[in-house]
Amino acid sequence: MSRTDSVTPPSRLNVLWHTWRFHLNILLLLIPLGFMPKYFADASLFRGDSGLGEREIGEVQVGPWSLRLAELRNEAPLLTGPAGYMKGFNAALCDSCREQVKATYLRIGKPRSLRAAGVIFFGTPYRMGALLPIPEKTKADAELWITMEGWDGSMHQAAVPLNQASPATVAWLNKQGGKP
Amino acid sequence: MIKVLRPLHAALLVLGVGFSASALAHNPMCECKAIDADQIKCTGGFSDGSGAPGVTLDVIGYDETILVPGKLGADSTVTFKKPGAEFYVLFDAGPGHVVEIDQADIEAPGT
């Protein structure tokens, strides 16, 4: 603000600003309140208070073991940089398999081998997370394959149809058309 | 005083945003191209922009035999002769950090 404009009469805008700026600042303080519901919903989702994820897929039997699977967000895959579209899944191992399961993997389509079993779940067995890349050319009738590896060296697999695992992803695939 | 600090704040904000994004995700990435009729060049890396020198990249047949065992060079690339049998490329940066590229998804030379 320059100090020389006291010579000229203050403009209408200037008067309005000086009259209302205090109230405007109070309004500015109120803006964050609008974001609070989303903030608390996210905080509760990531803390696990509102369940494993936004949409529970249910209990999936994988050989002698089972796990509870959920979509972190009930929405289409997100473009996360150069690695392409990603979709977050969460899982919790069954009570009896926590001690037995060494690793859990997730992949679209049947894995060719244990080495290529897909992305690995991170975190505690009570609440693990994995970020699954969704190729744009995925077919809408694809299956989500879960591979579990035990400390005893055994391996078990199970598949969940993608339209059951993530209807939002299938809707997204259908909408953008089957890429070659 | 405040005017002097302003560009500094902007720079800090840009730095903060930059670093948080790179910390968010570093998914493995791999791209393969046929450079001529029988040579294929694969480049590996991570989505945060870092390279992958020394990371395993195997060429595996559909029958699960390893046709060409390899490691990426200092420039994060490896070039191999196209196998006669059906194959896929497996960029293997550790369990759960793999990228598979089927032979059908490898671009022909000149495209």
CSV table of C-alpha atoms in Angstrom, one decimal:
chain,number,residue,atom,x,y,z
A,1,MET,CA,0.0,0.0,0.0
A,2,SER,CA,1.4,3.4,-0.9
A,3,ARG,CA,1.1,6.3,1.5
A,4,THR,CA,0.7,9.0,-1.2
A,5,ASP,CA,-2.9,8.2,-2.1
A,6,SER,CA,-4.3,10.2,0.9
A,7,VAL,CA,-4.3,13.3,-1.4
A,8,THR,CA,-6.9,11.8,-3.8
A,9,PRO,CA,-10.3,10.7,-2.3
A,10,PRO,CA,-10.4,7.0,-1.7
A,11,SER,CA,-12.2,5.0,-4.4
A,12,ARG,CA,-15.4,3.2,-3.8
A,13,LEU,CA,-13.7,-0.1,-4.0
A,14,ASN,CA,-11.1,1.0,-1.4
A,15,VAL,CA,-13.9,2.1,1.0
A,16,LEU,CA,-15.7,-1.3,0.5
A,17,TRP,CA,-12.5,-3.1,1.2
A,18,HIS,CA,-11.7,-1.2,4.3
A,19,THR,CA,-15.2,-1.6,5.6
A,20,TRP,CA,-15.5,-5.3,5.1
A,21,ARG,CA,-12.0,-6.8,5.2
A,22,PHE,CA,-12.4,-7.9,8.8
A,23,HIS,CA,-15.6,-9.8,8.0
A,24,LEU,CA,-14.0,-11.2,4.8
A,25,ASN,CA,-11.2,-12.6,6.9
A,26,ILE,CA,-13.7,-14.4,9.1
A,27,LEU,CA,-15.2,-15.9,6.0
A,28,LEU,CA,-11.8,-17.1,4.9
A,29,LEU,CA,-11.4,-18.9,8.2
A,30,LEU,CA,-14.7,-20.7,7.6
A,31,ILE,CA,-13.7,-22.1,4.2
A,32,PRO,CA,-11.7,-25.0,5.6
A,33,LEU,CA,-14.8,-26.1,7.5
A,34,GLY,CA,-16.3,-27.2,4.1
A,35,PHE,CA,-13.4,-29.7,3.7
A,36,MET,CA,-13.8,-31.2,7.2
A,37,PRO,CA,-16.2,-34.0,6.3
A,38,LYS,CA,-13.9,-35.3,3.6
A,39,TYR,CA,-10.9,-34.9,5.9
A,40,PHE,CA,-12.5,-36.9,8.7
A,41,ALA,CA,-13.8,-39.5,6.3
A,42,ASP,CA,-10.3,-40.0,4.9
A,43,ALA,CA,-8.7,-40.1,8.4
A,44,SER,CA,-11.1,-42.7,9.5
A,45,LEU,CA,-10.6,-44.8,6.3
A,46,PHE,CA,-6.8,-44.8,6.7
A,47,ARG,CA,-7.0,-45.5,10.4
A,48,GLY,CA,-9.3,-48.4,9.7
A,49,ASP,CA,-12.2,-47.1,11.7
A,50,SER,CA,-14.6,-47.3,8.7
A,51,GLY,CA,-13.5,-50.8,7.8
A,52,LEU,CA,-10.9,-52.3,5.5
A,53,GLY,CA,-11.7,-50.0,2.6
A,54,GLU,CA,-14.5,-48.1,1.0
A,55,ARG,CA,-16.0,-51.2,-0.5
A,56,GLU,CA,-15.7,-54.7,1.0
A,57,ILE,CA,-15.4,-57.5,-1.6
A,58,GLY,CA,-15.7,-60.1,1.1
A,59,GLU,CA,-13.9,-63.2,2.3
A,60,VAL,CA,-12.0,-65.0,-0.4
A,61,GLN,CA,-10.9,-68.7,0.2
A,62,VAL,CA,-7.4,-69.3,-1.1
A,63,GLY,CA,-6.5,-73.0,-0.5
A,64,PRO,CA,-6.4,-73.7,3.2
A,65,TRP,CA,-6.3,-69.9,3.9
A,66,SER,CA,-8.6,-67.1,3.4
A,67,LEU,CA,-8.5,-63.3,3.4
A,68,ARG,CA,-10.8,-60.4,3.6
A,69,LEU,CA,-10.4,-58.2,0.5
A,70,ALA,CA,-11.6,-54.6,0.0
A,71,GLU,CA,-11.2,-51.8,-2.5
A,72,LEU,CA,-9.5,-48.9,-0.8
A,73,ARG,CA,-11.6,-46.5,-2.9
A,74,ASN,CA,-14.8,-47.4,-4.6
A,75,GLU,CA,-13.7,-45.6,-7.8
A,76,ALA,CA,-12.0,-46.1,-11.1
A,77,PRO,CA,-8.2,-46.6,-11.3
A,78,LEU,CA,-6.2,-43.4,-10.9
A,79,LEU,CA,-3.4,-42.3,-13.2
A,80,THR,CA,-0.4,-42.1,-10.9
A,81,GLY,CA,2.4,-40.9,-13.1
A,82,PRO,CA,4.4,-42.8,-15.7
A,83,ALA,CA,3.7,-46.3,-14.4
A,84,GLY,CA,0.1,-45.9,-15.5
A,85,TYR,CA,-3.3,-46.5,-13.9
A,86,MET,CA,-3.3,-47.9,-10.3
A,87,LYS,CA,-6.0,-49.2,-8.0
A,88,GLY,CA,-5.6,-49.7,-4.3
A,89,PHE,CA,-6.7,-52.8,-2.6
A,90,ASN,CA,-6.6,-53.7,1.1
A,91,ALA,CA,-6.7,-57.2,2.7
A,92,ALA,CA,-6.7,-58.8,6.1
A,93,LEU,CA,-5.6,-62.4,6.6
A,94,CYS,CA,-7.7,-64.9,8.5
A,95,ASP,CA,-7.0,-65.5,12.2
A,96,SER,CA,-5.4,-68.9,11.7
A,97,CYS,CA,-3.3,-67.9,8.7
A,98,ARG,CA,-1.4,-64.9,10.0
A,99,GLU,CA,1.4,-67.1,11.3
A,100,GLN,CA,1.5,-69.3,8.2
A,101,VAL,CA,1.4,-66.9,5.3
A,102,LYS,CA,4.7,-65.4,4.1
A,103,ALA,CA,3.4,-63.2,1.3
A,104,THR,CA,0.3,-62.3,-0.6
A,105,TYR,CA,0.2,-61.2,-4.2
A,106,LEU,CA,-2.4,-59.6,-6.5
A,107,ARG,CA,-2.5,-59.7,-10.2
A,108,ILE,CA,-4.9,-59.3,-13.1
A,109,GLY,CA,-5.0,-62.6,-14.9
A,110,LYS,CA,-3.5,-65.9,-13.9
A,111,PRO,CA,0.2,-65.5,-12.9
A,112,ARG,CA,2.6,-67.5,-15.0
A,113,SER,CA,4.8,-68.3,-12.0
A,114,LEU,CA,5.4,-67.3,-8.4
A,115,ARG,CA,8.1,-64.9,-9.5
A,116,ALA,CA,5.5,-63.1,-11.7
A,117,ALA,CA,2.7,-63.3,-9.1
A,118,GLY,CA,2.0,-59.6,-9.3
A,119,VAL,CA,2.2,-56.8,-6.7
A,120,ILE,CA,2.8,-57.8,-3.1
A,121,PHE,CA,0.7,-56.7,-0.1
A,122,PHE,CA,2.5,-54.5,2.4
A,123,GLY,CA,1.7,-54.0,6.0
A,124,THR,CA,0.4,-55.9,9.0
A,125,PRO,CA,-1.6,-59.1,8.4
A,126,TYR,CA,-4.6,-57.3,9.9
A,127,ARG,CA,-4.6,-54.6,7.3
A,128,MET,CA,-2.3,-54.9,4.3
A,129,GLY,CA,-2.4,-52.8,1.2
A,130,ALA,CA,-1.3,-53.2,-2.4
A,131,LEU,CA,-1.4,-50.8,-5.4
A,132,LEU,CA,-2.3,-52.8,-8.5
A,133,PRO,CA,-1.5,-51.5,-11.9
A,134,ILE,CA,-4.5,-51.8,-14.3
A,135,PRO,CA,-3.4,-52.0,-17.9
A,136,GLU,CA,-5.7,-50.0,-20.1
A,137,LYS,CA,-6.2,-53.0,-22.4
A,138,THR,CA,-7.6,-55.2,-19.5
A,139,LYS,CA,-10.7,-57.1,-20.7
A,140,ALA,CA,-13.8,-56.4,-18.7
A,141,ASP,CA,-14.2,-60.1,-18.0
A,142,ALA,CA,-10.7,-60.4,-16.5
A,143,GLU,CA,-10.1,-62.0,-13.1
A,144,LEU,CA,-8.2,-60.8,-10.1
A,145,TRP,CA,-5.8,-63.5,-9.0
A,146,ILE,CA,-4.7,-63.8,-5.4
A,147,THR,CA,-1.5,-65.8,-4.8
A,148,MET,CA,-0.5,-66.7,-1.3
A,149,GLU,CA,2.9,-68.1,-0.3
A,150,GLY,CA,3.4,-69.9,3.0
A,151,TRP,CA,6.5,-70.1,5.2
A,152,ASP,CA,6.4,-73.9,4.4
A,153,GLY,CA,6.9,-73.2,0.7
A,154,SER,CA,3.4,-74.0,-0.3
A,155,MET,CA,1.5,-71.8,-2.8
A,156,HIS,CA,-2.2,-71.4,-3.2
A,157,GLN,CA,-4.2,-69.3,-5.6
A,158,ALA,CA,-7.7,-68.1,-6.1
A,159,ALA,CA,-9.5,-65.8,-8.5
A,160,VAL,CA,-12.2,-63.2,-8.1
A,161,PRO,CA,-14.0,-61.9,-11.3
A,162,LEU,CA,-13.0,-58.3,-11.8
A,163,ASN,CA,-16.6,-57.2,-12.0
A,164,GLN,CA,-17.1,-58.6,-8.5
A,165,ALA,CA,-13.8,-57.3,-7.1
A,166,SER,CA,-14.2,-53.8,-8.5
A,167,PRO,CA,-17.3,-52.8,-10.5
A,168,ALA,CA,-15.9,-49.3,-10.7
A,169,THR,CA,-12.9,-50.5,-12.6
A,170,VAL,CA,-15.0,-52.6,-15.0
A,171,ALA,CA,-17.2,-49.5,-15.6
A,172,TRP,CA,-14.1,-47.5,-16.4
A,173,LEU,CA,-12.7,-50.2,-18.7
A,174,ASN,CA,-16.1,-50.3,-20.6
A,175,LYS,CA,-16.3,-46.6,-20.8
A,176,GLN,CA,-12.9,-46.0,-22.4
A,177,GLY,CA,-13.4,-48.9,-24.8
A,178,GLY,CA,-11.2,-52.0,-25.3
A,179,LYS,CA,-7.7,-50.7,-26.0
A,180,PRO,CA,-5.8,-53.0,-28.3
B,1,MET,CA,11.7,-8.3,5.0
B,2,ILE,CA,8.6,-10.1,3.9
B,3,LYS,CA,9.1,-9.2,0.3
B,4,VAL,CA,12.6,-10.8,0.5
B,5,LEU,CA,11.2,-14.0,1.9
B,6,ARG,CA,8.4,-14.4,-0.6
B,7,PRO,CA,10.4,-16.0,-3.4
B,8,LEU,CA,12.0,-18.3,-0.8
B,9,HIS,CA,8.6,-19.5,0.3
B,10,ALA,CA,7.6,-20.2,-3.3
B,11,ALA,CA,10.8,-22.2,-3.8
B,12,LEU,CA,10.2,-24.1,-0.6
B,13,LEU,CA,6.7,-24.9,-1.7
B,14,VAL,CA,7.8,-26.2,-5.1
B,15,LEU,CA,10.5,-28.3,-3.5
B,16,GLY,CA,8.1,-29.7,-0.9
B,17,VAL,CA,5.5,-30.6,-3.6
B,18,GLY,CA,8.3,-32.1,-5.7
B,19,PHE,CA,9.7,-34.3,-3.0
B,20,SER,CA,6.3,-35.5,-1.7
B,21,ALA,CA,5.3,-36.7,-5.2
B,22,SER,CA,8.5,-38.7,-5.6
B,23,ALA,CA,8.1,-40.2,-2.2
B,24,LEU,CA,4.5,-41.3,-3.0
B,25,ALA,CA,5.2,-43.9,-5.6
B,26,HIS,CA,8.0,-45.7,-7.2
B,27,ASN,CA,6.5,-48.5,-9.1
B,28,PRO,CA,8.7,-50.5,-11.4
B,29,MET,CA,8.5,-49.8,-15.1
B,30,CYS,CA,9.9,-51.5,-18.1
B,31,GLU,CA,9.7,-50.8,-21.8
B,32,CYS,CA,11.0,-53.1,-24.6
B,33,LYS,CA,11.5,-52.3,-28.2
B,34,ALA,CA,12.8,-54.3,-31.1
B,35,ILE,CA,15.7,-52.3,-32.5
B,36,ASP,CA,16.1,-54.4,-35.6
B,37,ALA,CA,14.9,-57.8,-36.9
B,38,ASP,CA,16.4,-59.9,-34.1
B,39,GLN,CA,17.5,-57.6,-31.4
B,40,ILE,CA,15.4,-56.4,-28.5
B,41,LYS,CA,16.3,-53.5,-26.2
B,42,CYS,CA,14.6,-53.2,-22.8
B,43,THR,CA,14.8,-50.2,-20.5
B,44,GLY,CA,13.9,-50.5,-16.8
B,45,GLY,CA,13.3,-47.9,-14.2
B,46,PHE,CA,11.0,-46.7,-11.5
B,47,SER,CA,8.1,-44.3,-11.8
B,48,ASP,CA,9.9,-41.7,-9.6
B,49,GLY,CA,12.3,-41.3,-12.5
B,50,SER,CA,15.2,-43.3,-11.0
B,51,GLY,CA,17.0,-45.9,-13.1
B,52,ALA,CA,17.5,-49.5,-12.4
B,53,PRO,CA,21.1,-50.5,-13.1
B,54,GLY,CA,21.9,-54.0,-12.0
B,55,VAL,CA,18.3,-55.1,-11.7
B,56,THR,CA,17.5,-58.6,-13.0
B,57,LEU,CA,15.7,-58.8,-16.3
B,58,ASP,CA,15.1,-62.3,-17.6
B,59,VAL,CA,13.7,-63.5,-20.9
B,60,ILE,CA,11.5,-66.5,-20.1
B,61,GLY,CA,9.8,-68.9,-22.4
B,62,TYR,CA,6.1,-69.8,-22.2
B,63,ASP,CA,7.2,-73.1,-20.8
B,64,GLU,CA,8.9,-71.2,-17.9
B,65,THR,CA,12.5,-72.0,-18.9
B,66,ILE,CA,14.8,-68.9,-18.6
B,67,LEU,CA,16.0,-68.3,-22.2
B,68,VAL,CA,18.2,-65.2,-21.5
B,69,PRO,CA,19.2,-64.5,-17.9
B,70,GLY,CA,20.3,-60.9,-17.7
B,71,LYS,CA,20.9,-57.8,-15.6
B,72,LEU,CA,20.4,-54.2,-16.7
B,73,GLY,CA,23.6,-52.3,-17.4
B,74,ALA,CA,24.7,-49.0,-16.0
B,75,ASP,CA,22.4,-47.2,-18.4
B,76,SER,CA,19.4,-49.3,-17.1
B,77,THR,CA,19.1,-51.1,-20.4
B,78,VAL,CA,19.8,-54.5,-21.7
B,79,THR,CA,19.8,-55.7,-25.3
B,80,PHE,CA,19.3,-59.4,-26.2
B,81,LYS,CA,18.8,-61.5,-29.3
B,82,LYS,CA,15.1,-62.3,-29.9
B,83,PRO,CA,14.6,-66.0,-28.9
B,84,GLY,CA,13.2,-68.4,-31.4
B,85,ALA,CA,10.5,-69.7,-29.0
B,86,GLU,CA,7.6,-67.8,-27.6
B,87,PHE,CA,8.7,-65.7,-24.6
B,88,TYR,CA,8.0,-62.9,-22.2
B,89,VAL,CA,10.3,-60.4,-20.5
B,90,LEU,CA,10.3,-60.2,-16.7
B,91,PHE,CA,11.8,-57.1,-15.1
B,92,ASP,CA,12.4,-58.4,-11.5
B,93,ALA,CA,13.2,-55.8,-8.9
B,94,GLY,CA,12.3,-58.2,-6.1
B,95,PRO,CA,9.1,-60.0,-5.0
B,96,GLY,CA,6.0,-58.0,-5.8
B,97,HIS,CA,8.1,-55.5,-7.8
B,98,VAL,CA,8.0,-57.1,-11.3
B,99,VAL,CA,6.9,-56.0,-14.7
B,100,GLU,CA,6.0,-58.6,-17.3
B,101,ILE,CA,6.1,-57.8,-21.0
B,102,ASP,CA,4.7,-60.3,-23.4
B,103,GLN,CA,6.3,-60.8,-26.8
B,104,ALA,CA,3.0,-59.5,-28.4
B,105,ASP,CA,3.5,-56.2,-26.6
B,106,ILE,CA,7.0,-55.5,-27.9
B,107,GLU,CA,7.0,-52.8,-30.6
B,108,ALA,CA,8.4,-53.8,-33.9
B,109,PRO,CA,11.4,-51.8,-35.2
B,110,GLY,CA,10.6,-48.6,-36.9
B,111,THR,CA,7.4,-47.9,-35.1
